[in-house]
Amino acid sequence: MTGPPAGSITAGPEAPVLRRRPGRRPFLALLTVHIIVTIGLLGDSAGFLAVAIRRSVSDSPALVASTHELLGMFALFFGIPLSLAAVLTGTALALTIGWGLFRYPWVIAKLTLIISVIVVGATVLRPVLDANAQLDDTTLIAGSAYDVAALTLAATLAMFKPGGRLGRRRTRQQSHNFESH
């Protein structure tokens, strides 16, 4: 009696269930969407920070009032949907191509960073969505500066992918092979 085909998982004694990885085009499409979404979120956060800084140095009541509305638009129309899309596309990438969510330190760090950006938005920057809220300029600047820094770090982690797989040490031969390519 032979075992199940290579790369399959058995669902019962007689029925192998083949594991399918996405093809190259669906993977590239998902990766492209993820990159666009996360770059958009970084741009939204940077724009939010720039408006918050401009607001803090203005003496014009009209400008201060209009920036409140503008910051609310940044948060509602861009920040919230892009944050959720970044989590969803990143999770889909991690699960479909074998990185997994908890196998590599850089994936865990990216997930933690995007969740922290969502938490900062929901707890620190949320008052911009309330038209009657009195906004604290220092809090707005600090919260949006954190978001920009966290998203920049996440992008850096995605490029360099530091740290090997958790639970496994990279052998000297694997390191040499990686460096020579």
mmCIF file of C-alpha atoms in Angstrom:
data_model
loop_
_atom_site.group_PDB
_atom_site.id
_atom_site.type_symbol
_atom_site.label_atom_id
_atom_site.label_comp_id
_atom_site.label_asym_id
_atom_site.label_seq_id
_atom_site.Cartn_x
_atom_site.Cartn_y
_atom_site.Cartn_z
ATOM 1 C CA MET A 1 0.000 0.000 0.000
ATOM 2 C CA THR A 2 1.371 3.411 -0.927
ATOM 3 C CA GLY A 3 0.881 6.667 0.963
ATOM 4 C CA PRO A 4 -0.845 9.797 -0.256
ATOM 5 C CA PRO A 5 0.705 11.795 -3.077
ATOM 6 C CA ALA A 6 3.479 14.184 -2.131
ATOM 7 C CA GLY A 7 2.137 17.553 -1.023
ATOM 8 C CA SER A 8 -1.256 16.223 0.002
ATOM 9 C CA ILE A 9 -3.098 15.924 3.259
ATOM 10 C CA THR A 10 -5.258 12.951 3.985
ATOM 11 C CA ALA A 11 -8.853 13.659 4.941
ATOM 12 C CA GLY A 12 -9.582 10.067 5.776
ATOM 13 C CA PRO A 13 -8.136 6.613 5.239
ATOM 14 C CA GLU A 14 -8.931 6.566 1.524
ATOM 15 C CA ALA A 15 -9.391 10.165 0.430
ATOM 16 C CA PRO A 16 -6.306 12.337 -0.058
ATOM 17 C CA VAL A 17 -7.064 16.044 -0.232
ATOM 18 C CA LEU A 18 -4.600 17.899 -2.388
ATOM 19 C CA ARG A 19 -3.283 21.201 -1.139
ATOM 20 C CA ARG A 20 -3.335 23.852 -3.819
ATOM 21 C CA ARG A 21 -1.108 26.853 -3.892
ATOM 22 C CA PRO A 22 -2.267 29.798 -5.927
ATOM 23 C CA GLY A 23 -0.792 30.161 -9.376
ATOM 24 C CA ARG A 24 1.734 32.835 -10.196
ATOM 25 C CA ARG A 25 -0.782 35.339 -11.593
ATOM 26 C CA PRO A 26 -3.234 35.196 -8.660
ATOM 27 C CA PHE A 27 -0.283 35.502 -6.254
ATOM 28 C CA LEU A 28 1.115 38.503 -8.127
ATOM 29 C CA ALA A 29 -2.348 40.090 -8.262
ATOM 30 C CA LEU A 30 -2.778 39.670 -4.495
ATOM 31 C CA LEU A 31 0.749 40.947 -3.835
ATOM 32 C CA THR A 32 0.122 43.959 -6.092
ATOM 33 C CA VAL A 33 -3.130 44.806 -4.297
ATOM 34 C CA HIS A 34 -1.385 44.448 -0.921
ATOM 35 C CA ILE A 35 1.458 46.753 -1.962
ATOM 36 C CA ILE A 36 -0.934 49.359 -3.391
ATOM 37 C CA VAL A 37 -3.116 49.267 -0.278
ATOM 38 C CA THR A 38 -0.207 49.589 2.146
ATOM 39 C CA ILE A 39 1.466 52.362 0.146
ATOM 40 C CA GLY A 40 -1.902 54.136 0.046
ATOM 41 C CA LEU A 41 -2.229 53.769 3.818
ATOM 42 C CA LEU A 42 1.272 55.170 4.335
ATOM 43 C CA GLY A 43 0.413 58.100 2.036
ATOM 44 C CA ASP A 44 -2.851 58.694 3.902
ATOM 45 C CA SER A 45 -1.009 58.687 7.229
ATOM 46 C CA ALA A 46 1.647 61.067 5.914
ATOM 47 C CA GLY A 47 -1.048 63.399 4.566
ATOM 48 C CA PHE A 48 -2.863 63.245 7.907
ATOM 49 C CA LEU A 49 0.388 64.141 9.679
ATOM 50 C CA ALA A 50 1.060 67.072 7.317
ATOM 51 C CA VAL A 51 -2.443 68.492 7.833
ATOM 52 C CA ALA A 52 -2.192 68.005 11.624
ATOM 53 C CA ILE A 53 1.123 69.902 11.671
ATOM 54 C CA ARG A 54 -0.288 72.702 9.498
ATOM 55 C CA ARG A 55 -3.323 72.918 11.787
ATOM 56 C CA SER A 56 -1.140 73.215 14.886
ATOM 57 C CA VAL A 57 0.746 76.245 13.573
ATOM 58 C CA SER A 58 -2.278 78.112 12.242
ATOM 59 C CA ASP A 59 -3.924 81.083 13.930
ATOM 60 C CA SER A 60 -6.837 81.080 11.502
ATOM 61 C CA PRO A 61 -10.098 79.725 12.987
ATOM 62 C CA ALA A 62 -11.364 79.016 9.466
ATOM 63 C CA LEU A 63 -8.297 76.916 8.651
ATOM 64 C CA VAL A 64 -8.530 75.040 11.940
ATOM 65 C CA ALA A 65 -12.209 74.252 11.264
ATOM 66 C CA SER A 66 -11.562 73.106 7.703
ATOM 67 C CA THR A 67 -8.646 70.896 8.759
ATOM 68 C CA HIS A 68 -10.946 69.125 11.219
ATOM 69 C CA GLU A 69 -13.210 68.166 8.322
ATOM 70 C CA LEU A 70 -10.230 67.220 6.128
ATOM 71 C CA LEU A 71 -8.675 65.014 8.834
ATOM 72 C CA GLY A 72 -12.030 63.282 9.290
ATOM 73 C CA MET A 73 -12.140 62.578 5.555
ATOM 74 C CA PHE A 74 -8.597 61.157 5.625
ATOM 75 C CA ALA A 75 -9.601 58.827 8.467
ATOM 76 C CA LEU A 76 -13.030 57.746 7.244
ATOM 77 C CA PHE A 77 -12.542 57.414 3.499
ATOM 78 C CA PHE A 78 -8.935 56.246 3.417
ATOM 79 C CA GLY A 79 -7.497 55.251 6.795
ATOM 80 C CA ILE A 80 -10.176 52.812 7.928
ATOM 81 C CA PRO A 81 -10.741 50.960 4.626
ATOM 82 C CA LEU A 82 -7.031 50.838 3.747
ATOM 83 C CA SER A 83 -6.107 49.548 7.222
ATOM 84 C CA LEU A 84 -8.621 46.739 6.986
ATOM 85 C CA ALA A 85 -7.581 45.938 3.414
ATOM 86 C CA ALA A 86 -3.912 45.814 4.496
ATOM 87 C CA VAL A 87 -4.730 43.291 7.234
ATOM 88 C CA LEU A 88 -6.873 41.170 4.905
ATOM 89 C CA THR A 89 -4.462 41.116 1.959
ATOM 90 C CA GLY A 90 -1.435 40.587 4.207
ATOM 91 C CA THR A 91 -3.143 37.703 5.979
ATOM 92 C CA ALA A 92 -4.189 36.188 2.662
ATOM 93 C CA LEU A 93 -0.609 36.420 1.389
ATOM 94 C CA ALA A 94 0.836 34.888 4.542
ATOM 95 C CA LEU A 95 -1.591 31.986 4.476
ATOM 96 C CA THR A 96 -1.564 31.207 0.759
ATOM 97 C CA ILE A 97 2.147 31.165 0.026
ATOM 98 C CA GLY A 98 3.431 29.360 3.061
ATOM 99 C CA TRP A 99 4.856 32.156 5.188
ATOM 100 C CA GLY A 100 2.135 31.640 7.728
ATOM 101 C CA LEU A 101 1.177 34.287 10.247
ATOM 102 C CA PHE A 102 3.385 33.069 13.073
ATOM 103 C CA ARG A 103 6.379 31.357 11.420
ATOM 104 C CA TYR A 104 8.607 34.326 10.716
ATOM 105 C CA PRO A 105 9.413 37.215 13.067
ATOM 106 C CA TRP A 106 9.068 39.820 10.310
ATOM 107 C CA VAL A 107 5.529 38.641 9.461
ATOM 108 C CA ILE A 108 4.547 38.762 13.141
ATOM 109 C CA ALA A 109 6.089 42.233 13.430
ATOM 110 C CA LYS A 110 4.235 43.501 10.342
ATOM 111 C CA LEU A 111 0.937 42.136 11.658
ATOM 112 C CA THR A 112 1.596 43.718 15.063
ATOM 113 C CA LEU A 113 2.467 47.050 13.449
ATOM 114 C CA ILE A 114 -0.663 47.234 11.290
ATOM 115 C CA ILE A 115 -2.830 46.260 14.262
ATOM 116 C CA SER A 116 -1.126 48.972 16.333
ATOM 117 C CA VAL A 117 -1.876 51.498 13.570
ATOM 118 C CA ILE A 118 -5.537 50.461 13.701
ATOM 119 C CA VAL A 119 -5.556 50.763 17.515
ATOM 120 C CA VAL A 120 -3.954 54.230 17.390
ATOM 121 C CA GLY A 121 -6.510 55.287 14.794
ATOM 122 C CA ALA A 122 -9.416 53.961 16.837
ATOM 123 C CA THR A 123 -8.266 55.342 20.178
ATOM 124 C CA VAL A 124 -6.068 58.373 19.531
ATOM 125 C CA LEU A 125 -7.124 59.772 16.149
ATOM 126 C CA ARG A 126 -10.818 58.886 16.298
ATOM 127 C CA PRO A 127 -12.001 62.313 17.554
ATOM 128 C CA VAL A 128 -11.498 63.721 14.044
ATOM 129 C CA LEU A 129 -14.630 61.808 13.036
ATOM 130 C CA ASP A 130 -16.735 63.764 15.549
ATOM 131 C CA ALA A 131 -17.569 67.183 14.124
ATOM 132 C CA ASN A 132 -17.999 68.698 17.598
ATOM 133 C CA ALA A 133 -14.853 67.278 19.195
ATOM 134 C CA GLN A 134 -12.124 69.570 20.419
ATOM 135 C CA LEU A 135 -8.924 68.264 18.868
ATOM 136 C CA ASP A 136 -5.603 68.272 20.681
ATOM 137 C CA ASP A 137 -2.939 69.142 18.120
ATOM 138 C CA THR A 138 -0.124 67.414 20.025
ATOM 139 C CA THR A 139 -2.100 64.164 20.222
ATOM 140 C CA LEU A 140 -2.998 64.310 16.527
ATOM 141 C CA ILE A 141 0.621 64.898 15.541
ATOM 142 C CA ALA A 142 1.967 62.189 17.859
ATOM 143 C CA GLY A 143 -0.621 59.629 16.729
ATOM 144 C CA SER A 144 -0.164 60.281 13.041
ATOM 145 C CA ALA A 145 3.647 60.404 13.380
ATOM 146 C CA TYR A 146 3.484 56.996 15.070
ATOM 147 C CA ASP A 147 1.390 55.652 12.181
ATOM 148 C CA VAL A 148 3.891 56.931 9.597
ATOM 149 C CA ALA A 149 6.826 55.437 11.529
ATOM 150 C CA ALA A 150 5.066 52.084 12.078
ATOM 151 C CA LEU A 151 4.050 51.766 8.426
ATOM 152 C CA THR A 152 7.550 52.740 7.249
ATOM 153 C CA LEU A 153 9.023 50.075 9.512
ATOM 154 C CA ALA A 154 6.508 47.518 8.180
ATOM 155 C CA ALA A 155 7.539 48.350 4.602
ATOM 156 C CA THR A 156 11.200 47.965 5.566
ATOM 157 C CA LEU A 157 10.506 44.577 7.155
ATOM 158 C CA ALA A 158 8.713 43.464 3.995
ATOM 159 C CA MET A 159 11.748 44.341 1.903
ATOM 160 C CA PHE A 160 14.486 42.837 4.077
ATOM 161 C CA LYS A 161 12.594 40.013 5.852
ATOM 162 C CA PRO A 162 15.017 39.849 8.811
ATOM 163 C CA GLY A 163 15.255 36.788 11.028
ATOM 164 C CA GLY A 164 14.784 33.240 9.927
ATOM 165 C CA ARG A 165 11.861 30.986 10.460
ATOM 166 C CA LEU A 166 10.892 30.598 14.105
ATOM 167 C CA GLY A 167 11.948 27.279 15.588
ATOM 168 C CA ARG A 168 14.589 26.724 12.931
ATOM 169 C CA ARG A 169 18.059 28.065 12.596
ATOM 170 C CA ARG A 170 19.453 28.808 9.194
ATOM 171 C CA THR A 171 22.424 26.610 8.416
ATOM 172 C CA ARG A 172 25.672 28.022 7.161
ATOM 173 C CA GLN A 173 25.070 26.429 3.740
ATOM 174 C CA GLN A 174 21.588 27.994 3.473
ATOM 175 C CA SER A 175 23.028 31.395 4.366
ATOM 176 C CA HIS A 176 25.781 31.006 1.787
ATOM 177 C CA ASN A 177 23.312 29.951 -0.920
ATOM 178 C CA PHE A 178 21.079 32.949 -0.126
ATOM 179 C CA GLU A 179 23.934 35.430 -0.234
ATOM 180 C CA SER A 180 25.281 34.146 -3.538
ATOM 181 C CA HIS A 181 22.016 34.730 -5.427
#
